[in-house]
Coordinates of C-alpha atoms and ligand atoms in Angstrom, one line a residue:
Chain U
M44 CA 143.1 206.2 195.6
S45 CA 145.6 208.7 196.8
G46 CA 149.2 209.8 196.2
A47 CA 152.4 208.6 197.7
A48 CA 154.5 210.6 200.0
V49 CA 158.0 211.2 198.7
S50 CA 161.0 212.0 200.8
V51 CA 164.5 212.5 199.5
Q52 CA 167.2 213.0 202.1
T53 CA 170.8 214.2 201.6
L54 CA 170.8 212.2 198.4
A55 CA 174.1 211.8 196.6
V56 CA 174.4 209.9 193.3
T57 CA 177.6 209.0 191.5
L58 CA 177.6 207.6 187.9
S59 CA 180.8 205.9 186.6
G60 CA 182.8 207.6 189.3
R61 CA 181.5 211.0 188.6
P62 CA 179.4 212.7 191.2
I63 CA 176.1 213.8 189.6
L64 CA 173.8 214.7 192.5
H65 CA 175.0 216.1 195.8
E66 CA 173.1 216.7 199.1
I67 CA 169.7 216.7 197.5
S68 CA 166.8 217.0 200.0
F69 CA 163.2 217.6 199.4
A70 CA 159.8 216.1 200.1
A71 CA 156.5 215.9 198.4
T72 CA 153.2 215.4 200.3
P73 CA 150.6 213.0 198.9
G74 CA 149.0 214.5 195.8
E75 CA 151.5 217.3 195.4
V76 CA 152.8 218.2 192.0
L77 CA 156.5 218.9 192.0
A78 CA 158.3 220.3 189.0
I79 CA 162.0 220.1 188.5
I80 CA 163.8 222.4 186.1
G81 CA 167.4 223.0 185.4
S82 CA 169.7 223.2 182.4
S83 CA 170.6 220.3 180.2
G84 CA 172.9 217.8 181.7
T85 CA 172.5 218.8 185.3
G86 CA 171.1 215.5 186.5
K87 CA 167.3 215.9 186.3
S88 CA 166.8 212.5 184.6
T89 CA 169.3 211.0 187.1
L90 CA 167.2 212.3 190.0
L91 CA 164.0 210.9 188.5
R92 CA 165.6 207.6 187.8
T93 CA 166.8 207.4 191.4
L94 CA 163.2 208.1 192.5
A95 CA 162.1 205.2 190.2
G96 CA 164.6 202.9 191.9
L97 CA 166.7 202.5 188.8
V98 CA 169.8 204.1 190.2
S99 CA 171.1 203.3 193.6
P100 CA 172.2 206.3 195.7
E101 CA 175.7 206.7 196.9
R102 CA 174.6 208.3 200.1
G103 CA 171.3 209.4 201.5
G104 CA 168.0 207.8 200.5
V105 CA 164.7 208.0 198.7
D106 CA 161.5 207.0 200.4
V107 CA 158.3 206.6 198.5
R108 CA 155.4 205.7 200.9
N109 CA 151.8 204.9 200.3
G110 CA 150.5 204.3 203.8
D111 CA 151.4 200.7 204.6
E112 CA 151.0 199.5 201.0
R113 CA 153.6 199.3 198.3
A114 CA 153.4 202.5 196.2
R115 CA 152.8 202.0 192.5
I116 CA 155.2 204.1 190.5
A117 CA 154.8 204.9 186.9
V118 CA 157.5 206.5 184.7
V119 CA 157.4 208.3 181.4
F120 CA 161.1 208.3 180.3
Q121 CA 162.6 211.1 178.3
E122 CA 162.4 208.7 175.3
P123 CA 159.2 206.8 174.6
R124 CA 160.8 203.4 175.2
L125 CA 158.0 201.4 173.6
L126 CA 158.7 197.7 173.0
P127 CA 159.0 197.5 169.2
W128 CA 157.6 193.9 169.0
L129 CA 154.3 194.8 170.6
R130 CA 151.5 196.8 168.9
V131 CA 150.7 200.1 170.4
A132 CA 147.7 198.9 172.5
E133 CA 149.8 195.9 173.7
N134 CA 152.5 198.3 174.8
V135 CA 150.0 200.1 177.0
A136 CA 148.5 196.8 178.3
F137 CA 152.0 195.5 179.0
V138 CA 152.4 197.1 182.4
M139 CA 148.9 196.2 183.6
Q140 CA 147.9 193.1 185.6
G141 CA 144.6 191.2 185.5
P142 CA 142.6 189.4 182.8
R143 CA 143.3 190.1 179.2
P144 CA 140.0 191.5 178.0
A145 CA 139.9 194.0 180.9
R146 CA 143.5 195.0 180.2
R147 CA 142.8 195.5 176.5
Q148 CA 139.7 197.6 177.2
R149 CA 141.6 199.9 179.6
A150 CA 144.5 200.2 177.2
Q151 CA 142.0 201.2 174.5
A152 CA 140.5 203.8 176.8
A153 CA 143.9 205.2 177.8
L154 CA 144.9 205.5 174.1
A155 CA 141.7 207.4 173.4
A156 CA 142.5 209.7 176.2
V157 CA 145.8 210.7 174.5
R158 CA 143.9 210.9 171.2
L159 CA 145.5 207.7 169.7
E160 CA 142.4 205.5 169.5
G161 CA 143.1 204.9 165.8
C162 CA 146.6 203.6 166.5
A163 CA 145.9 200.7 168.7
R164 CA 146.8 198.0 166.1
I165 CA 149.9 199.5 164.5
W166 CA 153.5 199.0 165.4
P167 CA 155.6 201.6 167.4
R168 CA 157.9 202.2 164.5
Q169 CA 154.9 203.6 162.6
L170 CA 154.3 206.3 165.2
S171 CA 155.8 209.8 165.1
G172 CA 157.9 210.9 167.9
G173 CA 155.1 212.8 169.6
M174 CA 152.6 209.9 169.1
A175 CA 155.1 207.5 170.7
Q176 CA 155.5 209.8 173.7
R177 CA 151.8 210.0 174.1
T178 CA 151.7 206.2 174.0
A179 CA 154.3 206.2 176.8
L180 CA 152.1 208.6 178.8
A181 CA 149.1 206.3 178.3
R182 CA 151.1 203.4 179.4
A183 CA 152.0 205.3 182.6
L184 CA 148.5 206.5 183.4
V185 CA 146.8 203.2 182.9
T186 CA 148.5 201.7 185.9
S187 CA 146.7 204.1 188.3
P188 CA 150.0 205.1 189.9
H189 CA 150.5 206.6 193.3
L190 CA 153.6 208.4 192.1
L191 CA 153.9 209.6 188.5
L192 CA 157.4 210.4 187.3
L193 CA 157.5 212.4 184.1
D194 CA 160.7 213.2 182.3
E195 CA 160.0 215.9 179.8
P196 CA 157.0 213.9 178.6
F197 CA 155.7 216.7 176.3
A198 CA 158.9 217.8 174.8
S199 CA 158.3 216.3 171.3
V200 CA 154.7 217.3 170.7
D201 CA 153.3 220.5 169.1
A202 CA 152.2 223.3 171.4
L203 CA 148.4 222.5 171.1
T204 CA 148.8 218.8 171.8
R205 CA 151.1 219.7 174.7
M206 CA 148.5 221.9 176.3
E207 CA 145.9 219.2 175.7
L208 CA 148.1 216.5 177.3
Q209 CA 148.9 218.8 180.2
D210 CA 145.2 219.3 180.8
H211 CA 144.7 215.5 180.6
V212 CA 147.2 215.0 183.3
V213 CA 145.6 217.7 185.4
E214 CA 142.2 216.1 184.9
L215 CA 143.4 212.7 186.0
W216 CA 145.2 214.3 188.9
H217 CA 141.8 215.7 190.0
Q218 CA 140.3 212.2 189.9
H219 CA 143.1 210.3 191.5
R220 CA 145.3 212.8 193.4
F221 CA 148.5 211.0 192.6
T222 CA 151.8 212.6 193.4
V223 CA 153.7 213.9 190.4
V224 CA 157.4 214.7 189.9
L225 CA 157.7 216.4 186.6
V226 CA 161.0 217.2 184.9
T227 CA 160.7 219.9 182.3
H228 CA 162.6 222.5 180.4
D229 CA 159.5 224.6 180.0
I230 CA 159.0 227.3 182.7
D231 CA 155.4 227.9 181.7
E232 CA 154.7 224.2 181.9
A233 CA 156.2 224.0 185.4
L234 CA 154.2 227.0 186.6
Y235 CA 151.0 225.7 185.0
L236 CA 151.2 222.2 186.5
A237 CA 153.2 222.4 189.7
D238 CA 152.5 223.2 193.3
R239 CA 156.2 223.7 193.8
V240 CA 159.2 224.2 191.4
L241 CA 162.7 223.0 192.3
V242 CA 165.6 224.5 190.4
L243 CA 168.4 222.0 190.0
G244 CA 171.9 223.3 189.1
G245 CA 175.6 223.1 189.6
H246 CA 178.2 220.3 189.3
P247 CA 177.4 218.1 191.1
A248 CA 173.8 219.2 191.1
R249 CA 172.0 220.6 194.1
V250 CA 168.6 222.1 194.7
Q251 CA 169.5 225.7 194.0
A252 CA 166.1 227.3 194.5
E253 CA 162.6 226.5 195.4
L254 CA 159.5 228.3 194.3
D255 CA 156.0 227.9 195.7
V256 CA 153.1 228.1 193.2
S257 CA 150.3 228.0 195.6
M258 CA 147.4 228.5 193.2
P259 CA 144.2 226.6 193.0
R260 CA 143.4 224.4 190.0
P261 CA 142.1 224.7 187.4
R262 CA 144.5 227.4 186.5
S263 CA 144.6 229.7 183.5
R264 CA 147.7 229.8 181.5
T265 CA 147.3 233.6 181.1
D266 CA 146.7 234.2 184.8
P267 CA 148.9 237.3 185.6
R268 CA 149.8 235.8 189.0
L269 CA 151.3 232.8 187.2
L270 CA 153.1 235.1 184.7
A271 CA 154.5 237.1 187.6
L272 CA 156.2 234.0 188.8
R273 CA 158.2 233.6 185.6
E274 CA 160.7 236.3 186.6
P275 CA 161.9 234.9 189.9
L276 CA 162.1 231.5 188.3
L277 CA 164.2 232.8 185.3
H278 CA 166.3 234.6 187.8
A279 CA 166.9 231.4 189.9
L280 CA 167.8 229.5 186.7
A281 CA 170.3 232.2 185.6
T282 CA 172.0 232.7 188.9
P283 CA 173.8 229.7 190.4
R284 CA 173.3 229.3 194.2
A285 CA 170.4 231.6 194.4
V286 CA 168.6 231.5 197.7
S287 CA 165.1 230.3 198.1
A288 CA 162.6 232.3 196.0
S289 CA 159.0 232.4 196.9
G290 CA 155.8 233.6 195.4
G291 CA 152.1 232.7 195.1
Chain W
M103 CA 162.8 198.4 151.4
R104 CA 166.3 197.8 150.0
L105 CA 169.0 200.0 151.3
G106 CA 169.9 200.8 147.7
Q107 CA 166.4 202.0 147.0
L108 CA 166.7 204.3 150.1
L109 CA 170.0 205.6 148.8
W110 CA 169.0 206.2 145.1
R111 CA 165.3 206.4 145.2
R112 CA 163.4 208.1 142.4
A113 CA 159.7 208.1 141.7
D114 CA 159.6 207.4 138.0
P115 CA 157.2 205.1 136.3
A116 CA 159.6 204.2 133.5
K117 CA 162.2 203.3 136.1
A118 CA 159.6 201.2 137.9
R119 CA 158.9 199.2 134.7
H120 CA 162.6 198.8 134.2
R121 CA 163.0 197.5 137.7
A122 CA 160.3 194.9 137.2
G123 CA 162.2 193.6 134.2
V124 CA 165.3 193.6 136.2
R125 CA 163.6 191.5 138.9
V126 CA 162.7 188.8 136.4
L127 CA 165.5 188.7 134.0
L128 CA 168.6 189.5 136.1
P129 CA 168.4 186.6 138.4
A130 CA 167.9 184.1 135.5
A131 CA 170.8 185.6 133.5
L132 CA 173.7 183.9 135.3
P133 CA 172.3 180.3 135.5
L134 CA 171.3 180.5 131.8
A135 CA 174.8 181.6 130.9
V136 CA 176.3 178.7 132.9
L137 CA 174.0 176.3 131.1
G138 CA 175.0 177.8 127.8
I139 CA 178.7 177.4 128.5
W140 CA 178.1 173.9 129.8
W141 CA 176.3 172.9 126.6
L142 CA 178.9 174.7 124.5
A143 CA 181.8 172.9 126.3
L144 CA 180.3 169.6 125.5
L145 CA 179.5 170.5 121.9
R146 CA 183.1 171.7 121.3
Q147 CA 184.4 168.7 123.2
W148 CA 186.4 170.9 125.7
V149 CA 185.3 168.3 128.2
R150 CA 184.4 164.6 127.9
P151 CA 180.9 163.3 128.8
Y152 CA 182.4 161.0 131.4
Q153 CA 183.7 164.1 133.2
L154 CA 180.7 166.3 132.6
P155 CA 177.5 164.8 131.3
A156 CA 175.0 166.9 129.4
P157 CA 172.3 168.7 131.4
G158 CA 169.7 166.3 130.0
M159 CA 171.6 163.3 131.3
V160 CA 171.7 164.8 134.8
L161 CA 168.0 165.3 134.5
S162 CA 167.4 161.7 133.4
A163 CA 169.7 160.4 136.1
F164 CA 167.6 162.4 138.6
Q165 CA 164.4 161.0 137.2
E166 CA 165.7 157.4 137.1
M167 CA 166.7 157.6 140.7
L168 CA 163.4 159.0 141.6
A169 CA 161.5 156.3 139.7
R170 CA 163.4 153.6 141.5
G171 CA 162.8 155.2 144.9
E172 CA 166.5 155.4 145.4
L173 CA 166.6 159.1 145.7
Q174 CA 163.8 159.3 148.1
Q175 CA 165.5 156.8 150.4
H176 CA 168.8 158.8 150.4
L177 CA 167.0 162.1 150.8
A178 CA 165.2 160.7 153.8
A179 CA 168.4 159.3 155.4
T180 CA 170.2 162.7 154.9
S181 CA 167.3 164.8 156.1
S182 CA 166.5 162.8 159.2
R183 CA 170.1 162.8 160.4
T184 CA 170.4 166.5 159.6
V185 CA 167.3 167.3 161.5
A186 CA 168.4 165.1 164.4
G187 CA 171.8 166.6 164.5
Y188 CA 170.4 170.1 164.1
L189 CA 168.0 169.7 167.0
L190 CA 170.7 168.2 169.1
G191 CA 173.0 171.1 168.5
A192 CA 170.7 174.1 168.1
V193 CA 168.3 173.5 171.1
P194 CA 171.0 173.4 173.7
A195 CA 172.8 176.2 172.0
V196 CA 169.8 178.5 172.3
V197 CA 169.4 177.6 176.0
I198 CA 173.1 177.9 176.9
G199 CA 173.5 181.0 174.8
I200 CA 170.6 182.7 176.5
G201 CA 171.8 181.5 179.9
A202 CA 175.3 182.9 179.3
G203 CA 173.8 186.2 178.1
L204 CA 171.7 186.5 181.2
S205 CA 174.2 185.4 183.9
Q206 CA 177.8 186.4 184.3
S207 CA 178.5 183.2 186.2
V208 CA 177.0 180.9 183.5
R209 CA 179.0 182.8 181.0
A210 CA 182.2 182.5 182.9
F211 CA 181.5 178.8 183.3
V212 CA 180.8 177.9 179.6
D213 CA 182.1 180.6 177.3
P214 CA 185.9 180.1 177.6
T215 CA 185.4 176.4 176.9
I216 CA 183.1 177.0 173.9
Q217 CA 185.5 179.6 172.5
G218 CA 188.3 177.0 172.9
V219 CA 186.2 174.4 171.0
R220 CA 185.4 177.1 168.4
A221 CA 189.1 177.6 167.8
V222 CA 189.4 174.0 166.4
P223 CA 188.0 173.6 162.9
S224 CA 185.0 171.4 163.5
L225 CA 186.0 168.7 161.0
A226 CA 189.2 168.1 163.0
W227 CA 187.0 166.3 165.6
V228 CA 186.0 163.7 163.0
P229 CA 188.7 161.1 163.7
L230 CA 188.1 161.4 167.4
F231 CA 184.3 160.9 167.0
L232 CA 185.0 157.9 164.8
L233 CA 187.4 156.4 167.4
W234 CA 184.9 157.0 170.3
L235 CA 181.6 156.2 168.7
G236 CA 182.6 154.1 165.7
I237 CA 181.5 154.6 162.2
G238 CA 177.8 154.9 162.8
E239 CA 174.8 157.1 163.1
R240 CA 175.9 158.5 166.4
S241 CA 179.1 160.0 165.3
R242 CA 177.5 161.5 162.2
V243 CA 174.7 163.1 164.2
L244 CA 177.2 164.4 166.8
L245 CA 179.3 166.0 164.1
I246 CA 176.2 167.8 162.7
A247 CA 175.2 168.8 166.2
L248 CA 178.6 170.3 166.8
G249 CA 178.5 172.3 163.5
A250 CA 175.0 173.6 164.3
F251 CA 175.8 174.5 167.9
L252 CA 178.4 177.2 167.5
P253 CA 176.6 179.8 165.4
V254 CA 173.4 179.4 167.3
Y255 CA 175.2 179.7 170.6
L256 CA 177.2 182.8 169.5
N257 CA 174.2 184.6 168.1
A258 CA 171.9 183.8 171.1
L259 CA 174.6 185.1 173.4
A260 CA 175.2 188.2 171.4
G261 CA 171.4 188.8 171.1
V262 CA 170.8 188.7 174.8
E263 CA 173.9 190.8 175.5
G264 CA 172.8 193.4 173.0
V265 CA 169.3 193.9 174.4
D266 CA 168.6 197.6 174.9
R267 CA 169.1 198.3 178.6
R268 CA 166.6 201.0 178.4
L269 CA 163.8 198.6 177.6
V270 CA 164.9 196.4 180.5
E271 CA 164.6 199.5 182.7
V272 CA 161.0 199.9 181.6
G273 CA 160.3 196.5 183.1
R274 CA 162.1 197.3 186.3
A275 CA 160.5 200.7 186.7
Y276 CA 157.0 199.2 186.4
G277 CA 157.9 196.5 189.0
L278 CA 158.1 193.4 186.8
S279 CA 159.9 190.4 188.3
G280 CA 163.2 189.2 187.0
A281 CA 161.5 186.3 185.4
A282 CA 158.9 188.5 183.7
I283 CA 161.6 190.9 182.4
T284 CA 163.4 187.9 181.0
T285 CA 160.5 186.3 179.2
R286 CA 158.6 189.5 178.2
I287 CA 161.5 191.8 177.4
V288 CA 164.9 190.1 177.0
L289 CA 163.7 187.1 175.0
P290 CA 161.6 189.0 172.5
A291 CA 164.3 191.6 172.1
S292 CA 166.9 189.0 171.3
L293 CA 164.7 186.9 169.1
P294 CA 166.1 188.5 165.8
A295 CA 169.6 187.5 166.7
I296 CA 168.5 184.0 167.8
L297 CA 166.7 183.4 164.5
T298 CA 169.8 184.6 162.6
G299 CA 171.8 182.1 164.5
L300 CA 169.3 179.3 163.8
R301 CA 169.5 180.0 160.1
A302 CA 173.3 180.0 160.2
G303 CA 173.3 176.8 162.2
L304 CA 171.0 175.2 159.7
S305 CA 173.3 175.9 156.8
L306 CA 176.2 174.6 158.8
A307 CA 174.2 171.4 159.6
W308 CA 173.8 170.8 155.8
M309 CA 177.5 171.3 155.4
F310 CA 178.4 168.9 158.1
V311 CA 176.0 166.2 157.0
V312 CA 177.9 166.1 153.7
A313 CA 181.1 165.8 155.5
A314 CA 179.8 163.1 157.7
E315 CA 178.3 161.1 154.8
L316 CA 181.4 161.5 152.6
I317 CA 183.6 160.1 155.4
A318 CA 181.5 157.2 156.5
A319 CA 178.0 156.3 155.4
S320 CA 176.2 153.6 153.5
N321 CA 173.2 155.8 152.6
G322 CA 172.3 159.5 152.2
L323 CA 173.0 162.0 149.5
G324 CA 176.6 162.3 150.6
F325 CA 177.0 158.6 150.1
L326 CA 175.4 159.0 146.7
L327 CA 178.1 161.6 145.9
V328 CA 181.0 159.2 146.8
D329 CA 179.3 156.3 145.1
G330 CA 178.8 158.3 141.9
Q331 CA 182.5 159.2 142.0
A332 CA 183.6 155.6 142.6
T333 CA 181.3 154.3 139.8
M334 CA 182.3 157.1 137.4
R335 CA 178.8 158.4 137.2
P336 CA 179.1 162.2 137.2
D337 CA 175.4 162.5 136.3
R338 CA 174.5 160.9 139.6
V339 CA 176.9 163.1 141.4
L340 CA 175.4 166.2 139.9
A341 CA 171.8 164.9 140.5
S342 CA 172.8 164.5 144.2
I343 CA 174.2 168.0 144.3
V344 CA 170.9 169.3 142.9
A345 CA 169.0 167.4 145.5
F346 CA 171.2 169.0 148.2
A347 CA 170.5 172.4 146.8
L348 CA 166.8 171.8 146.9
L349 CA 166.9 170.5 150.5
G350 CA 169.0 173.5 151.6
R351 CA 166.8 176.0 149.8
I352 CA 163.5 174.5 151.1
S353 CA 164.7 174.3 154.7
D354 CA 166.1 177.8 154.7
A355 CA 163.0 179.2 153.1
A356 CA 160.9 177.5 155.8
L357 CA 163.0 179.1 158.6
G358 CA 162.9 182.3 156.7
A359 CA 159.2 182.3 156.6
I360 CA 159.1 181.6 160.4
E361 CA 161.5 184.5 160.9
R362 CA 159.5 186.9 158.8
R363 CA 156.4 186.0 160.7
A364 CA 158.0 186.4 164.1
L365 CA 159.7 189.6 163.2
R366 CA 156.9 191.4 161.4
W367 CA 157.2 194.3 163.7
R368 CA 160.6 195.3 162.4
D369 CA 160.1 194.5 158.7
S370 CA 162.3 197.2 157.1
L371 CA 161.1 200.7 157.3
G372 CA 157.5 201.8 157.9
T373 CA 155.3 200.5 155.1
A374 CA 151.9 201.5 156.5
E375 CA 151.3 205.2 156.9
P376 CA 150.4 206.0 160.5
P377 CA 146.8 207.0 160.7
D378 CA 146.4 210.7 161.2
R379 CA 144.7 212.2 164.2
T380 CA 141.2 211.0 164.1
H381 CA 140.0 214.0 166.0
P382 CA 139.4 217.6 164.9
S383 CA 141.7 220.3 166.1
P384 CA 142.4 220.1 169.8
L385 CA 141.1 223.6 170.3
S386 CA 137.7 222.7 168.9
A387 CA 137.6 219.4 170.9
E388 CA 135.9 219.5 174.3
G389 CA 139.2 219.4 176.3
G390 CA 140.8 216.4 177.9
V391 CA 139.1 213.0 177.7
T392 CA 139.2 210.6 180.6
P393 CA 139.8 206.9 180.2
Ligands
ATP282 N1 175.5 206.1 182.9 C1 176.1 207.3 183.1 N2 177.4 207.3 183.5 C2 178.1 208.4 183.7 N3 177.6 209.6 183.6 C3 176.3 209.7 183.3 C4 175.5 208.5 183.0 N4 174.2 208.9 182.7 C5 174.3 210.3 182.7 N5 175.5 210.7 183.1 C6 175.9 212.1 183.3 O1 175.1 212.7 184.3 C7 174.8 214.0 184.0 C8 173.3 214.2 184.2 O2 172.6 213.5 183.2 P1 171.0 213.6 183.1 O3 170.6 212.7 182.0 O4 170.5 213.3 184.5 O5 170.8 215.1 182.8 P2 169.5 215.9 182.5 O6 169.4 217.0 183.5 O7 168.3 215.0 182.5 O8 169.7 216.6 181.1 P3 168.7 216.8 179.9 O9 167.9 218.0 180.3 O10 169.5 217.1 178.7 O11 167.9 215.6 179.8 C9 175.3 214.3 182.6 O12 176.4 215.1 182.7 C10 175.6 213.0 182.0 O13 176.8 213.1 181.3
MG283 MG1 167.1 214.3 181.0

């Protein structure tokens, strides 16, 4: 399996009459990991929702292509969005197709991968915030997506679990080479995971800066080359309408 | 867990024992007091036995009607027309309510009319039903159906309308069809409201069966009420009232049990402790695991 090619062209999105996104253009090649950062309320989630087909653009367009086949898209929303009437394992199996036993088995495996094997039979309301978010991640990964859209998926877990989950995504990426668009507040997370970082900002939001992180995986979190990239990224975040930064 | 417990909760064994006593004694206190006053009123001759018979006489009237099979026959008549009317009202109400919640055009088509009908107190239809359908089973069942329809419809509509849009988006994002989103997300999410409506509809069905039988019937508990009044037998009237109470309680408890079973997932706050991580510290673990 491979990743989907994503192309966003002069995208403009208006919500309730308010322009949120303006003239957004970028592309992701199959298997590329793209991180999007930007301050709260700029429109990162809106951009991701547009990629997922949940928001229709005012102008411009989004194209997600997987050769000639339909691209499977999986989303981890900013909130877990589990169905409260289904047990945890059923929530994971919910998005899968195929015979029941196979679905259940894969759901169980996906839960084990996010360290929730003991929680399969409990209700979502019995999960902590981080556990619920991990369930949502399992639900996304179990569909073998071509495009994985992640909206701050690790925001509500502790630092150690976060690193563990990041590595889990990287490992799956190595196996399946899906394309990833990751929205995050965490600069280090963006640098650790992404091939490219887009900085979103302004009202309405545009792509204000773009940073290449051309480093092979597996990466080390303490790699000085990664740490050196923090500064241009922080700079791009702090200065509106910064020009394209580049590193690597 | 009760809201009160949440507001004023204390872990105190003495309090717990006190609460257990409260659970047993407090609910019985009021009925016992009423019985006491009832008995006292008769003893002091504040009321006459032909107005209010002694509790024992009500009991024996009850037993006598049971022994003659009279009560069973009236119970059966009342229950069967209530069930028929309830099904006739509640089933279309669920379907139409869900339809109106899902589709703007269905809603625009039916809702104004139903709201208009709702504005009329339902019993005001009785003379019309009697004119159209005559004094018979059909007009009684129709009246019960009308009473049951409205709360079920209103709750089903509100339930579907109130479904969390964010959950619907999950279905859309993962490419579920509209039909799949409806059956697998919208319906389960609106089930609590629909069940609330079904219970409200049932209690209205009981109310309307009384009305229907008071107005025109030759059998049923409502008939027994009128008949008891006409023959100056308050013991039989009270026995019928007790029978009504039993029917209402039993049917509501049955629906309640179904509701509790269907809505296990939201039963108050978390009762079970979520199991802790079954794994050792993530640092000592051998890194990410693959499914
Ligand atoms: N349905 C809506 N109607 C109108 N405005 C909306 C709607 N949804 C979001 N917005 C606005 O769009 C802007 C961007 O919201 P969005 O959720 O995309 O931000 P974000 O970058 O993801 O923020 P955060 O980092 O806090 O999650 C916000 O200013 C918000 O008020
Ligand atoms: Mg957001």
